[in-house]
PDB file of C-alpha atoms in Angstrom:
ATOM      1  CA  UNK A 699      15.266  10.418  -4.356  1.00  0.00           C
ATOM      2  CA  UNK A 700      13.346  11.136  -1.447  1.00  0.00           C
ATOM      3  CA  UNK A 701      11.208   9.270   1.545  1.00  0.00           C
ATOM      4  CA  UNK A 702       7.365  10.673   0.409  1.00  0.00           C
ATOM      5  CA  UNK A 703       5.285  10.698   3.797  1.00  0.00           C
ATOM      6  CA  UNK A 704       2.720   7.860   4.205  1.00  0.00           C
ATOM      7  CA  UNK A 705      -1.199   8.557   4.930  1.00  0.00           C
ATOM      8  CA  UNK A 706      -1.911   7.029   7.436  1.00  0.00           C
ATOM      9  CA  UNK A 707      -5.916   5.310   8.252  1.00  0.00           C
ATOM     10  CA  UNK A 708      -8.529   6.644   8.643  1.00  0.00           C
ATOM     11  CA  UNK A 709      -7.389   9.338   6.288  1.00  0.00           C
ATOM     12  CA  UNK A 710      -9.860   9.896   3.695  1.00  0.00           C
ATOM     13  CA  UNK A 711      -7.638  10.015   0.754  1.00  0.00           C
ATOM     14  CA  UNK A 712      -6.806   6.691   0.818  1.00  0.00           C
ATOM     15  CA  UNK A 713     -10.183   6.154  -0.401  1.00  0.00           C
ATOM     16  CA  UNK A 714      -9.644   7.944  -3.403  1.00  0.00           C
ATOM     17  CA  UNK A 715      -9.667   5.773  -6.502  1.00  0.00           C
ATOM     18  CA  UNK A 716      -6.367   6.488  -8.678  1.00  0.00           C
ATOM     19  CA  UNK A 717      -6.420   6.711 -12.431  1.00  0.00           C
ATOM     20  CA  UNK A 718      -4.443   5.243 -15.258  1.00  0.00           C
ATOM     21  CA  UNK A 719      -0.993   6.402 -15.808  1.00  0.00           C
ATOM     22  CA  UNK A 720      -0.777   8.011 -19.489  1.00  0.00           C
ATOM     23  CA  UNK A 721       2.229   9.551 -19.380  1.00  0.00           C
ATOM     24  CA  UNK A 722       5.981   7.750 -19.039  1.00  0.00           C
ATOM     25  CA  UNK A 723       8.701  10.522 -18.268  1.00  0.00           C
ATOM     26  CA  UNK A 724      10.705  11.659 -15.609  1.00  0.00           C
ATOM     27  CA  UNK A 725       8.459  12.771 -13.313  1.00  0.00           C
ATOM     28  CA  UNK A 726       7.069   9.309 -13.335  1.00  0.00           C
ATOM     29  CA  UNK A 727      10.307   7.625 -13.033  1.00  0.00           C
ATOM     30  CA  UNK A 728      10.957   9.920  -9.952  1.00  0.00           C
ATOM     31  CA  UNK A 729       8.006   8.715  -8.562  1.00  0.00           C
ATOM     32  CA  UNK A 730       8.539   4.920  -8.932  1.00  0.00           C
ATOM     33  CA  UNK A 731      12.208   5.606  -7.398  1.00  0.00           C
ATOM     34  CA  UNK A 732      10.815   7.769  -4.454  1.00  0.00           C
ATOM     35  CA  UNK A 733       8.010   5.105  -3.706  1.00  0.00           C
ATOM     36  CA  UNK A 734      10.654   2.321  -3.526  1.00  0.00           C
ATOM     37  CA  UNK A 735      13.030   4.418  -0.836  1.00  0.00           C
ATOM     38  CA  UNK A 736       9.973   5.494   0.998  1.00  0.00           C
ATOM     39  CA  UNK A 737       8.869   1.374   0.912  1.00  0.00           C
ATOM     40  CA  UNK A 738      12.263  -0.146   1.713  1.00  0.00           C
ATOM     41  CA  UNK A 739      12.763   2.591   4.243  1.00  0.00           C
ATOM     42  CA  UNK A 740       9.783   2.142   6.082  1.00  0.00           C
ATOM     43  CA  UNK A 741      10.127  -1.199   6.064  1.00  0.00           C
ATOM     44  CA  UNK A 742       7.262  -2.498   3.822  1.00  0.00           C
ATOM     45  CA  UNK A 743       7.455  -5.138   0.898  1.00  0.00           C
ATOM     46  CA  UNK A 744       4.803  -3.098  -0.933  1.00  0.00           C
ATOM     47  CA  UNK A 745       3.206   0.423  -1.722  1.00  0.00           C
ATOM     48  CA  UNK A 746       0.512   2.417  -3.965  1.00  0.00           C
ATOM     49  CA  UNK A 747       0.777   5.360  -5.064  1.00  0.00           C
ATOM     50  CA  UNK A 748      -2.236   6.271  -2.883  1.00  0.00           C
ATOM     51  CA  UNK A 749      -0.372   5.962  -0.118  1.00  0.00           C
ATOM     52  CA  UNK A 750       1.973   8.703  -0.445  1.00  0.00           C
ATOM     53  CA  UNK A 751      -1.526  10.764  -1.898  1.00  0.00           C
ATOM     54  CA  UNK A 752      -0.620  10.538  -5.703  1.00  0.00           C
ATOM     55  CA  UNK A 753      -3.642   9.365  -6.850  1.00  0.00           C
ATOM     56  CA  UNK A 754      -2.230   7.120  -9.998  1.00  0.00           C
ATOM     57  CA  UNK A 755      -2.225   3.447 -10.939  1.00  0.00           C
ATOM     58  CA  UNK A 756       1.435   3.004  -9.615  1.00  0.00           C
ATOM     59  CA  UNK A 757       2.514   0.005  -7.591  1.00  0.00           C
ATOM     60  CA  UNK A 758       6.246  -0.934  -6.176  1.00  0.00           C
ATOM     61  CA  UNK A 759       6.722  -4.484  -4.782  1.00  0.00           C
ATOM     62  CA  UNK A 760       9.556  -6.255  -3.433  1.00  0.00           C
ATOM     63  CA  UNK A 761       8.841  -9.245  -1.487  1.00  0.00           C
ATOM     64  CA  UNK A 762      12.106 -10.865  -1.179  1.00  0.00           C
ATOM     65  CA  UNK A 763      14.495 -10.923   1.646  1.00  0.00           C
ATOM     66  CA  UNK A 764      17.399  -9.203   0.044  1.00  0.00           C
ATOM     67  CA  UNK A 765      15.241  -6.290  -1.005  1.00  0.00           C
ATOM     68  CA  UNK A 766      16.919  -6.324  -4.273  1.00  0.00           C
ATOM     69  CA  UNK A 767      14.173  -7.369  -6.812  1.00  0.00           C
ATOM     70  CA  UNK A 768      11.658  -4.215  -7.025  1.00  0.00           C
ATOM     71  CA  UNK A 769       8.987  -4.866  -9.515  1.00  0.00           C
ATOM     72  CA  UNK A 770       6.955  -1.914 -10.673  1.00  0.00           C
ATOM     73  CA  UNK A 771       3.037  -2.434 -11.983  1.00  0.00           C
ATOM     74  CA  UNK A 772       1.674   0.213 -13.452  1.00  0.00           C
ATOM     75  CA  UNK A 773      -2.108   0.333 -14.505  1.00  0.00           C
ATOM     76  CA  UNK A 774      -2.499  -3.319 -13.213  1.00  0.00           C
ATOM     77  CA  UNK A 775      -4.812  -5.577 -13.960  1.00  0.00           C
ATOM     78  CA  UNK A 776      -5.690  -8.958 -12.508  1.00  0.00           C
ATOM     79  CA  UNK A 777      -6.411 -11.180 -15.378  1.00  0.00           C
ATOM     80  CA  UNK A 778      -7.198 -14.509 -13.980  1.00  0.00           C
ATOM     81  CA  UNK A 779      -7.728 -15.492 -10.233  1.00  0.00           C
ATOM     82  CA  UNK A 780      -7.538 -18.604  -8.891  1.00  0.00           C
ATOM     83  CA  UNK A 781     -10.954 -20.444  -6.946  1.00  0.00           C
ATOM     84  CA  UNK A 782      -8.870 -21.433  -4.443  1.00  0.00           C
ATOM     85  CA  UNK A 783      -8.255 -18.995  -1.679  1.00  0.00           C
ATOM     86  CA  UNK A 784      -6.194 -18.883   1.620  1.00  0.00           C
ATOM     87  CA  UNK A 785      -5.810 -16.690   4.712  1.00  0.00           C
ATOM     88  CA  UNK A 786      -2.641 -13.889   4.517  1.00  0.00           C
ATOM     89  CA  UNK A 787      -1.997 -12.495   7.615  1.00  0.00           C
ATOM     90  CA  UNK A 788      -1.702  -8.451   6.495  1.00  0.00           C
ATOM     91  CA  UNK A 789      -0.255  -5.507   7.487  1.00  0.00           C
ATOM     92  CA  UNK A 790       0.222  -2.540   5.410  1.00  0.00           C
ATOM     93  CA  UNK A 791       2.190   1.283   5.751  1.00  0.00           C
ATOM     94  CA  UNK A 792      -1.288   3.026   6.429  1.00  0.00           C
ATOM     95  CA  UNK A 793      -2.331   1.170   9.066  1.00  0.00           C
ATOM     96  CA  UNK A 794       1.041   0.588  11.140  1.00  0.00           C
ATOM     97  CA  UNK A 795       1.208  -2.286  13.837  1.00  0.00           C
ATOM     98  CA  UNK A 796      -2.202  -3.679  12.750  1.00  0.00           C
ATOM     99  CA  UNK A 797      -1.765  -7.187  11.126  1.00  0.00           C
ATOM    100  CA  UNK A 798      -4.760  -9.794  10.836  1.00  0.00           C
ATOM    101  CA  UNK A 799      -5.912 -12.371   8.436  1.00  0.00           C
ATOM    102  CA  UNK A 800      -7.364 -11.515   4.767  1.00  0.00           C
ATOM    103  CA  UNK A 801      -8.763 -14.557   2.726  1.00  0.00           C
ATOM    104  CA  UNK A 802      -7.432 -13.725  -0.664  1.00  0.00           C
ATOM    105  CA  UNK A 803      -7.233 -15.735  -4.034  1.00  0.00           C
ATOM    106  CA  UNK A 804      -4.421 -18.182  -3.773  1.00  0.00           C
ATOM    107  CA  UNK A 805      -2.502 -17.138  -7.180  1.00  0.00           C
ATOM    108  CA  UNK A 806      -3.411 -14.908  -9.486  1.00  0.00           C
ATOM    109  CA  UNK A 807      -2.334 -13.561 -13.146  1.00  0.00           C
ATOM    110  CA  UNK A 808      -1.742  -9.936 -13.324  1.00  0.00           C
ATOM    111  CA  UNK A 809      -1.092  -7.399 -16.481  1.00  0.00           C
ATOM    112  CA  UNK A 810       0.743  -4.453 -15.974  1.00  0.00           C
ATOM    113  CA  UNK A 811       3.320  -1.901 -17.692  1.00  0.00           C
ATOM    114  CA  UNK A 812       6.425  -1.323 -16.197  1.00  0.00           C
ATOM    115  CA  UNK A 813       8.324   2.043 -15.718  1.00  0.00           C
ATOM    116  CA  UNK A 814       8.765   2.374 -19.161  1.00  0.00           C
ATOM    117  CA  UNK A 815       5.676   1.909 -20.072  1.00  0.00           C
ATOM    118  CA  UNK A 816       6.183  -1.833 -21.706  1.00  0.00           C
ATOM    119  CA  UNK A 817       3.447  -4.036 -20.992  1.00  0.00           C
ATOM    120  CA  UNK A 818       4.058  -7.708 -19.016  1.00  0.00           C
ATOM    121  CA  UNK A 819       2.009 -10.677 -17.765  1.00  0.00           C
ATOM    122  CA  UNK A 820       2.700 -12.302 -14.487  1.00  0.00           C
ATOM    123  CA  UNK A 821       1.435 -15.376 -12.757  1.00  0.00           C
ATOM    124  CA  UNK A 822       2.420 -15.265  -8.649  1.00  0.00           C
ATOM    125  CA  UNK A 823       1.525 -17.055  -5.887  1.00  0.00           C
ATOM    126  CA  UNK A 824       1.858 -16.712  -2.157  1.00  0.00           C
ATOM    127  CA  UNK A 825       3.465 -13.434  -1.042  1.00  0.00           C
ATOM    128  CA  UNK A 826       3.763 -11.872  -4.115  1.00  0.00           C
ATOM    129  CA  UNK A 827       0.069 -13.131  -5.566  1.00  0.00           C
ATOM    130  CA  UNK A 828      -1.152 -11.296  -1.760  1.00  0.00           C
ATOM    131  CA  UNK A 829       0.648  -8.165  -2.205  1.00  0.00           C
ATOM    132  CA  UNK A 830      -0.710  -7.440  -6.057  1.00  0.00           C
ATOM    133  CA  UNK A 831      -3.461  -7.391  -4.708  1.00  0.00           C
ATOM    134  CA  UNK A 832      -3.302  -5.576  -1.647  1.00  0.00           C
ATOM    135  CA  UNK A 833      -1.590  -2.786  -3.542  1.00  0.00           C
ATOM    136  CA  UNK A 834      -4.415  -3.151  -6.189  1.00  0.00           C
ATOM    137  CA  UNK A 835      -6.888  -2.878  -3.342  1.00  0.00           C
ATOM    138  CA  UNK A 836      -5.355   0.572  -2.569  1.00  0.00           C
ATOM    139  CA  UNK A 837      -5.758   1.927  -6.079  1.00  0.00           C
ATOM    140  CA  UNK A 838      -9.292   0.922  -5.477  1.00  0.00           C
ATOM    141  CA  UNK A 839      -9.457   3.260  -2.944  1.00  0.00           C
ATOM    142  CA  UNK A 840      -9.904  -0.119  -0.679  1.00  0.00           C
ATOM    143  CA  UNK A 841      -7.324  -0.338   2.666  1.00  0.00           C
ATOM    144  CA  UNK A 842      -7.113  -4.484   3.885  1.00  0.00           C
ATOM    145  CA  UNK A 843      -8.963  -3.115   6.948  1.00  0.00           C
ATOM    146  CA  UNK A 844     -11.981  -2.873   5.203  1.00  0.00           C
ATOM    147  CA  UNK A 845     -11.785  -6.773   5.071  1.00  0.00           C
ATOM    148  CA  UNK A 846     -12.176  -6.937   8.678  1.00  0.00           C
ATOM    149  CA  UNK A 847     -15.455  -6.950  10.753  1.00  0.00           C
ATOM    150  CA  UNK A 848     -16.702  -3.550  11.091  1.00  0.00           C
ATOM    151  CA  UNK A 849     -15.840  -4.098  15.288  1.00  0.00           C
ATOM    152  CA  UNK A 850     -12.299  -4.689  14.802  1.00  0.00           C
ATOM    153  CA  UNK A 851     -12.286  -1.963  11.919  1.00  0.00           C
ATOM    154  CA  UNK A 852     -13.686   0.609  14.929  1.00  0.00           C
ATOM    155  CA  UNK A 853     -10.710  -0.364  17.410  1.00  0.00           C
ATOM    156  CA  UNK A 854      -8.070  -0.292  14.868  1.00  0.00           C
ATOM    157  CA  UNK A 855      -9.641   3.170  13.782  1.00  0.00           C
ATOM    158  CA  UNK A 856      -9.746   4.446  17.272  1.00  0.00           C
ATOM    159  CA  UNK A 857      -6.422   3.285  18.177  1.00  0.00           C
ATOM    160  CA  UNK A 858      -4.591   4.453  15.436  1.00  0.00           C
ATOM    161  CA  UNK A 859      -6.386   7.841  15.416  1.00  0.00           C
ATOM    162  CA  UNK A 860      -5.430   8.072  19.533  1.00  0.00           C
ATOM    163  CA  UNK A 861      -1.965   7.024  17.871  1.00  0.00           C
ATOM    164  CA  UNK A 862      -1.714  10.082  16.030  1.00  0.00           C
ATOM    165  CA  UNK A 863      -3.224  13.009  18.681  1.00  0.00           C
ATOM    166  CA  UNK A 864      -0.442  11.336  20.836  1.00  0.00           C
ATOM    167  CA  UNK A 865       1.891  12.055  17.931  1.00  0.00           C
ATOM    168  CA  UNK A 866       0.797  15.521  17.298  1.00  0.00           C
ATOM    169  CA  UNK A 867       0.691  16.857  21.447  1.00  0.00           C
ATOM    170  CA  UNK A 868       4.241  15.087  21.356  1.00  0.00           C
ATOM    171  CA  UNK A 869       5.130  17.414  18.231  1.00  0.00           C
ATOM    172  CA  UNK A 870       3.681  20.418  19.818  1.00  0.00           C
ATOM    173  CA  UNK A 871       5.787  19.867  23.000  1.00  0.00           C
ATOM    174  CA  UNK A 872       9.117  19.951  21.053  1.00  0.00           C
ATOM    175  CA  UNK A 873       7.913  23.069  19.124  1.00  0.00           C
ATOM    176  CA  UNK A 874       7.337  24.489  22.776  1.00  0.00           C
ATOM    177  CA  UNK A 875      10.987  23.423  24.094  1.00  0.00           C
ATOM    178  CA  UNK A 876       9.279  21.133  26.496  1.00  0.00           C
ATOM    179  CA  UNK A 877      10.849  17.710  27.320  1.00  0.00           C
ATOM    180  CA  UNK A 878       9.223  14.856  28.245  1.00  0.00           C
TER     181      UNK A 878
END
């Protein structure tokens, strides 16, 4: 297994829309494994494969506190939504230390195939109905940002991209020997 690295927002492949997974073998079952160390690692409680820029309908989820209950959703589709909504406050890998409020539906009914390519059906609600489709959002090419009034979208673009040139002169002054 290995930790896959995370795009991070603005980057324009997590806008990419990821296609249907038609092919259940090992490389795919490396995947799923190396999505749920990178996700339990970073910490998160959720992550598409368009996050780590593999551009296929693969999601990992584990929303409980004992991180010991991964559920895998491949090709996912929401089913049946529920009218009533409520307010999540989000956060997600790609747009780390950025959390605000996304008005969701409340529970939804998802169908998906699992690693091995059997198909399931899944009511949720709460946490769980939130991150299906969060996760599905990213398959969409769609980051929770996007949610967001275009003003806040702007700082949390700016900031995070500031984030990263920080990241990057910091990187450059190890390569140089330079402490700081």
């Amino acid at each position: 297994m290995a930790i896959l690295n995370i795009l991070r927002y603005p980057d324009p492949r997590l806008h990419k829309v990821a296609q249907p997974v038609t092919v259940f073998d090992e490389r795919l079952e490396k995947l799923v494994a190396d999505m749920a160390e990178t996700m339990y690692d970073a910490p998160g409680v959720g992550l598409a494969a368009s996050q780590v820029d593999v551009h296929e309908q693969v999601v990992v989820i584990d929303t409980t506190e004992t991180k010991d209950a991964l559920q895998v959703f491949i090709n996912p589709e929401i089913l049946w939504a529920s009218e009533e909504r409520e307010v999540y406050d989000e956060g997600c890998l790609s747009v780390p230390g950025i959390y605000d409020g996304v008005e969701r539906p409340a529970r939804v009914k998802v169908r998906a195939l699992d690693a091995k390519g059997q198909a399931f059906e899944l009511e949720a609600d709460g946490l769980l109905a939130v991150c299906i489709q969060h996760e599905m959002d990213h398959l969409k090419g769609k980051v929770f940002v996007e949610y967001l009034s275009p003003l806040k979208r702007n700082r949390i673009k700016t900031k995070l991209l500031k984030e990263e040139r920080g990241m990057e002169r910091a990187a450059q002054l190890r390569a140089q020997g330079r402490r700081f």
